[in-house]
Coordinates of C-alpha atoms and ligand atoms in Angstrom, one line a residue:
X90 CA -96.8 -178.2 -45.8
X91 CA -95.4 -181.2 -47.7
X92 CA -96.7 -184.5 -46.6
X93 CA -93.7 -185.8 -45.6
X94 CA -93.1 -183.1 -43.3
X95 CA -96.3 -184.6 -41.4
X96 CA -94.6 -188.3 -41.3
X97 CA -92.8 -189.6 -38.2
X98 CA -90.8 -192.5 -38.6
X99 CA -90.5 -195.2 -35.7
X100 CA -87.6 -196.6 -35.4
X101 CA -88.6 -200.0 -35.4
X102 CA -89.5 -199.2 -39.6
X103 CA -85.7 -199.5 -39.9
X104 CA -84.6 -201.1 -36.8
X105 CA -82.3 -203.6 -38.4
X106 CA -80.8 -201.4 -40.1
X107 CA -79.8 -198.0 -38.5
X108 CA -78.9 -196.4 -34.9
X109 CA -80.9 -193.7 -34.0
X110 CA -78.6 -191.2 -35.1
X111 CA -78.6 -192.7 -38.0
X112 CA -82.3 -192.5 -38.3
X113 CA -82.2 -188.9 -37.3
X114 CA -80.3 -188.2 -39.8
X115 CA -82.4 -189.8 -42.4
X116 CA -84.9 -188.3 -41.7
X117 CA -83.4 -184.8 -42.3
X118 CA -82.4 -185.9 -45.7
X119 CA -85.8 -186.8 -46.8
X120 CA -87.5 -184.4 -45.3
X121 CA -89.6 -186.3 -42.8
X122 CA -90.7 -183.9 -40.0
X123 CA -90.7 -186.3 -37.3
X124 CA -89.4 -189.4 -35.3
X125 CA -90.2 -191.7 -32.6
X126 CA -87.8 -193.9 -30.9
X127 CA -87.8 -197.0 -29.4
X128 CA -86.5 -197.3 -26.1
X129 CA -83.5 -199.7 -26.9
X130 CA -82.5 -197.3 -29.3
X131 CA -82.7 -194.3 -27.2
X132 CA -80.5 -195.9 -24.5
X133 CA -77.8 -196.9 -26.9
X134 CA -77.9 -193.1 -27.8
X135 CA -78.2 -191.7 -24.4
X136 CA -81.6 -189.5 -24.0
X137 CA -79.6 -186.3 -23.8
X138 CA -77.6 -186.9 -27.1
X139 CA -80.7 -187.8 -28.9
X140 CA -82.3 -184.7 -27.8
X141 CA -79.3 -182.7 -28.8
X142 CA -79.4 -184.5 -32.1
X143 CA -83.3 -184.6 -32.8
X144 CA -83.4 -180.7 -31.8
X145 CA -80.6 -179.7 -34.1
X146 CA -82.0 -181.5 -37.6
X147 CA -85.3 -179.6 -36.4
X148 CA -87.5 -182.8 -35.7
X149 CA -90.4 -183.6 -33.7
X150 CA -90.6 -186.3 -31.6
X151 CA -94.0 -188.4 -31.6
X152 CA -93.3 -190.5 -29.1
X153 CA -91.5 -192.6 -27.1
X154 CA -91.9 -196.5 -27.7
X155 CA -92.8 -198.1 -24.8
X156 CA -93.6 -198.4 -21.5
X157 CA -95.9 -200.9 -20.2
X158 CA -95.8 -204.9 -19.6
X159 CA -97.0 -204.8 -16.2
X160 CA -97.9 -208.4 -16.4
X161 CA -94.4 -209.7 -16.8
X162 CA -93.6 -210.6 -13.3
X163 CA -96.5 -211.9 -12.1
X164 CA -97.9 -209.3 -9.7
X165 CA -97.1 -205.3 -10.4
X166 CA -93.8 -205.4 -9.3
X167 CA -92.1 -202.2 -8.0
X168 CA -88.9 -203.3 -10.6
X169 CA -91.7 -202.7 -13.6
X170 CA -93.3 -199.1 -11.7
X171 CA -89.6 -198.0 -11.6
X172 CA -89.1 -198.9 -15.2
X173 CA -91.9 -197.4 -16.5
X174 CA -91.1 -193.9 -14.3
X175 CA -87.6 -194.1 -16.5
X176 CA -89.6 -194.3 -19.6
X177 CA -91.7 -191.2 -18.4
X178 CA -88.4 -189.6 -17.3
X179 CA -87.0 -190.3 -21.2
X180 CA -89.8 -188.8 -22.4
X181 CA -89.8 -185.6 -20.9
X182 CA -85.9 -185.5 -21.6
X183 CA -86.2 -185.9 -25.4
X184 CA -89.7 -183.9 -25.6
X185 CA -92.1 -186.9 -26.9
X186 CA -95.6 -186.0 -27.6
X187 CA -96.3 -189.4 -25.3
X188 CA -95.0 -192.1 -23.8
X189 CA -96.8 -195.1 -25.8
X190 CA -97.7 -198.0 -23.9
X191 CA -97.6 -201.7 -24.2
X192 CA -99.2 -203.0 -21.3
X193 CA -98.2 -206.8 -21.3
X194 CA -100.2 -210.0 -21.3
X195 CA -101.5 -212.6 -19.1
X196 CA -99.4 -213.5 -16.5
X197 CA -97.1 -216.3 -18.1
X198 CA -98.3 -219.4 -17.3
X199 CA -101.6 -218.2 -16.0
X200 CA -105.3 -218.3 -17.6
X201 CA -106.4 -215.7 -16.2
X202 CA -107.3 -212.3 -18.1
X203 CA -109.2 -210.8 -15.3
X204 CA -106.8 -210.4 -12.9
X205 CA -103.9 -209.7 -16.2
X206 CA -106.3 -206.7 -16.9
X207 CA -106.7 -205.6 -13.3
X208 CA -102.7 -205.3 -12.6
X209 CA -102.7 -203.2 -15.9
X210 CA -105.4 -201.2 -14.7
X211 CA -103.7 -200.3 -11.7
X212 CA -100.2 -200.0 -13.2
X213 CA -101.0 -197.3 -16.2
X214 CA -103.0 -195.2 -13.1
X215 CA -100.0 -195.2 -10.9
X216 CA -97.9 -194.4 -14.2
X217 CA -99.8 -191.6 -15.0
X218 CA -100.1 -190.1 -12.0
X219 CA -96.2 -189.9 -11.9
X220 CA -96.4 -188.4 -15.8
X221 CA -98.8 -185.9 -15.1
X222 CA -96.3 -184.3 -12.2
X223 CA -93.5 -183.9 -15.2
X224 CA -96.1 -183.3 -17.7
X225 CA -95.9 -186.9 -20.4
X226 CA -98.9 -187.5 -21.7
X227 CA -99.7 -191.7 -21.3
X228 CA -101.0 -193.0 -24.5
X229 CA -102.4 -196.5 -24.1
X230 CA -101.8 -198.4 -27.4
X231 CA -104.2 -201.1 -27.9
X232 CA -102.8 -204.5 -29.5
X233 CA -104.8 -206.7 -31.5
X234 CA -107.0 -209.4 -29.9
X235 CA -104.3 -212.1 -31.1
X236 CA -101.9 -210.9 -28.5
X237 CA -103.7 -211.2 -25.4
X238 CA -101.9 -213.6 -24.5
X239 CA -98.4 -212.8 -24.7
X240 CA -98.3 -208.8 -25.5
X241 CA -101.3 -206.6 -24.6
X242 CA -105.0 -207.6 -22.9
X243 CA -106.1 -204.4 -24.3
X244 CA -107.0 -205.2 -27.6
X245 CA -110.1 -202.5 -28.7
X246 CA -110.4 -198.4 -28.5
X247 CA -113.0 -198.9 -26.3
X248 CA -111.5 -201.1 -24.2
X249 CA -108.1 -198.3 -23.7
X250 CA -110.8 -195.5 -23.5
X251 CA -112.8 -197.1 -20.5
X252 CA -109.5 -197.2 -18.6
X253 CA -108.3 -193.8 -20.0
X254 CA -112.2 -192.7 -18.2
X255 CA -111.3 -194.3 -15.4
X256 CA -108.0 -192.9 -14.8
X257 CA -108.6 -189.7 -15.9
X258 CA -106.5 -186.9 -17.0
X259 CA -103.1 -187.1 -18.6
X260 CA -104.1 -190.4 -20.6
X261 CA -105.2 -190.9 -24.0
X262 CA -104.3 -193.5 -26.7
X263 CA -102.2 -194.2 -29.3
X264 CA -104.1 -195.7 -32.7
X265 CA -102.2 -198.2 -34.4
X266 CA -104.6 -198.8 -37.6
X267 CA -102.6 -202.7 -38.1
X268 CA -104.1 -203.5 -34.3
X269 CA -107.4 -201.8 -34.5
X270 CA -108.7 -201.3 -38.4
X271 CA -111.1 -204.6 -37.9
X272 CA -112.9 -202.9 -35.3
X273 CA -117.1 -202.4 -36.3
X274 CA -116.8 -199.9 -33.4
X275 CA -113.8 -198.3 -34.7
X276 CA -115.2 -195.1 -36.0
X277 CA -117.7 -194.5 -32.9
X278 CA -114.5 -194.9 -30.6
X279 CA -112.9 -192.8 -32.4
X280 CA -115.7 -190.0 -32.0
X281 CA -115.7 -190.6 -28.1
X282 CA -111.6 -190.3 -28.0
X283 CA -112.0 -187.1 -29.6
X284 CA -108.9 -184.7 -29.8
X285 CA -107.9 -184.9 -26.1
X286 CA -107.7 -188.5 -25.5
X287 CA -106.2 -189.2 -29.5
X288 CA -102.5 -188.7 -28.9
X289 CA -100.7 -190.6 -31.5
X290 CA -101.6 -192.8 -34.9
X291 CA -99.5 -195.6 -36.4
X292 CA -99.6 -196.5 -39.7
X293 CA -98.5 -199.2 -41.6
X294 CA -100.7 -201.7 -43.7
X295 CA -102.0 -205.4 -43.9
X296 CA -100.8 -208.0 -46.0
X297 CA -103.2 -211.0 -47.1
X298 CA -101.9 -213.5 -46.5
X299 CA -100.0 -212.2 -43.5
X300 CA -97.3 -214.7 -43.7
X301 CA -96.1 -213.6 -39.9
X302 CA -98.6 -211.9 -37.2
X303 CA -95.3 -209.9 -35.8
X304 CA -92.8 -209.3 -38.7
X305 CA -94.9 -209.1 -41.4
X306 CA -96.6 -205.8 -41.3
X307 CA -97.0 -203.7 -45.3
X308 CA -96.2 -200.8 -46.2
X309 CA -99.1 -198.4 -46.7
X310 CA -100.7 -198.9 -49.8
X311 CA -99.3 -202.6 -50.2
X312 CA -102.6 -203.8 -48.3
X313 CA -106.3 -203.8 -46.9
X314 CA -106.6 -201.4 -44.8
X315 CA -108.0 -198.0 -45.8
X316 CA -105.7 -195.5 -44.4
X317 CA -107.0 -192.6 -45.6
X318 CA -110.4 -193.1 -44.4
X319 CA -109.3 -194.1 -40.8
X320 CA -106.9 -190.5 -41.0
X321 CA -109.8 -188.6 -42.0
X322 CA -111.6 -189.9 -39.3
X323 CA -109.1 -189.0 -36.6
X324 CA -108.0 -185.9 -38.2
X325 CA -111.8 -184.8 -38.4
X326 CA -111.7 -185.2 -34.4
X327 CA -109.2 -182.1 -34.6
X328 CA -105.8 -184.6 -34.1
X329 CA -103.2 -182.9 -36.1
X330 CA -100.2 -184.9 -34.8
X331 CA -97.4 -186.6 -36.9
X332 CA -98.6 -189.9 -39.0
X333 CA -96.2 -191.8 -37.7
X334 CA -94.8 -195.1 -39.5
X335 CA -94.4 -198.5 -37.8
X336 CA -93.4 -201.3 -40.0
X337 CA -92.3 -204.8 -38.2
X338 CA -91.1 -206.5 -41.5
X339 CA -88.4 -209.2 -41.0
X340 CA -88.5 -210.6 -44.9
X341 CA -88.9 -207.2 -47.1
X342 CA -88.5 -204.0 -45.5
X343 CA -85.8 -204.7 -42.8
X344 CA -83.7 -206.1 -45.8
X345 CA -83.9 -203.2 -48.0
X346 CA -81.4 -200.3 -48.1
X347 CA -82.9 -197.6 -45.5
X348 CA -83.0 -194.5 -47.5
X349 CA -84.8 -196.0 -50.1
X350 CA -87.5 -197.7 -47.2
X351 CA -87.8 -193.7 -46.1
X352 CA -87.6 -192.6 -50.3
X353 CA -90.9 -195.2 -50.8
X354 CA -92.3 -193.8 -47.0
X355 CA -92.5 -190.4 -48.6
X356 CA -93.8 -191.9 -52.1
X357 CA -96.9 -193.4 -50.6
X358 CA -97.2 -190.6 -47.8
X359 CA -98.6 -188.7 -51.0
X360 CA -100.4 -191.5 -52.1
X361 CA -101.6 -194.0 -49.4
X362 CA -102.0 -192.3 -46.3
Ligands
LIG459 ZN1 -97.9 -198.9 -33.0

């Protein structure tokens, strides 16, 4: 199989630049086999067009970007459960692999990460109790340390699998090598993930210097981070999903024509990932 034919695209890689029709449609041209939307896109689309669209260009989906933030409002709030059953909903409707989460912060204003980590804990169980009854796999993505505060207070593998053991079936998580490549531990968590509980991987690189810790992600092969290596490791655990490409870039790739961001995405797919 060609390599791009194993590359998803997420739409935040070219969010600035095209809908998601748009994006489905570039993906057919270049012949990349997948995509993964984000949420705002989808909506703009409407689940059941994109669906219609992403089955007739042949694509897979590799998820759905994101549920999560249970921290936002203070306590788990029944607005932010019903939310994240909609995501789970969208999910099913436009046949993602998972529903990838994001699951929020400390509660603003507060210092504490105990209790932040306790209403995430028991908002991605009640999620995935309602995902397992339609069948979404819940893939707990987690964000690197530098976001505790404001994005994710899971920051490590094994960190996302202790919950995932906790919770049980139906969870897994979603390895995003720009969040978790640092990790010593990274290759032994990997191991205990194994195929079950490994249901997506993001790739994307990292830029020294990072000029901005949100916006300024690489793309593969512009940076330090050893893709291959960290693919071979999940891959060797039996995880034959899409390599799916996440690049937050407000000052290069965001500003560059989008068919040549996906013709250098299929360049490097050969060479760098
Ligand atoms: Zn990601």
């Amino acid at each position: 199989m060609p390599e791009a034919k194993k590359m998803s695209l997420n739409t935040a890689t070219v969010s600035k630049q095209w809908s998601l029709r748009e994006a489905i449609e570039g993906c057919a041209r270049h012949g990349i086999g997948a995509i993964s939307p984000w949420r705002d896109k989808l909506q703009e689309c409407g689940a059941d067009e994109a669906r219609r669209l992403i089955d007739g260009h042949g694509l897979g989906v590799s998820g759905l970007c994101r549920g999560g933030w249970y921290t936002s409002q203070g306590v788990l709030s029944q607005a932010v459960i019903d939310d994240n059953k909609r995501a789970v909903d969208e999910a099913a409707t436009i046949g993602a692999a998972c529903l990838v989460m994001v699951v929020g912060g400390l509660v603003p204003g507060s210092k504490d990460l105990l209790s932040a980590r306790t209403i995430v804990r028991d908002g991605l169980a009640l999620t995935t109790e309602y995902a397992r009854s339609v069948g979404v796999p819940i893939a707990i993505e987690p964000l690197h340390p530098m976001y505790a505060g404001d994005r994710a207070c899971v920051n490590t593998m094994g960190q996302a699998l202790d919950l995932c053991e906790e919770i049980g079936d139906g969870i897994g998580v979603a390895m995003d090598v720009y969040h978790v490549w640092w990790d010593p531990d990274l290759e032994n968590q990997i191991r205990r993930a194994g195929r079950q509980r490994l249901l997506a991987f993001h790739v994307c690189d990292w830029l020294v210097p990072t000029r901005d810790l949100l916006l300024d992600r690489g793309m593969m092969g512009d940076g330090v981070i050893d893709v291959p290596k960290l693919r071979s490791w999940v891959e060797r655990e039996g995880f034959d999903g899409y390599v799916e490409v996440e690049i937050f870039s407000s000052e290069a790739w965001w500003k560059r024509d989008p068919d040549e961001v996906l013709r250098v995405l299929v360049e490097r797919s050969m060479s760098a990932v």
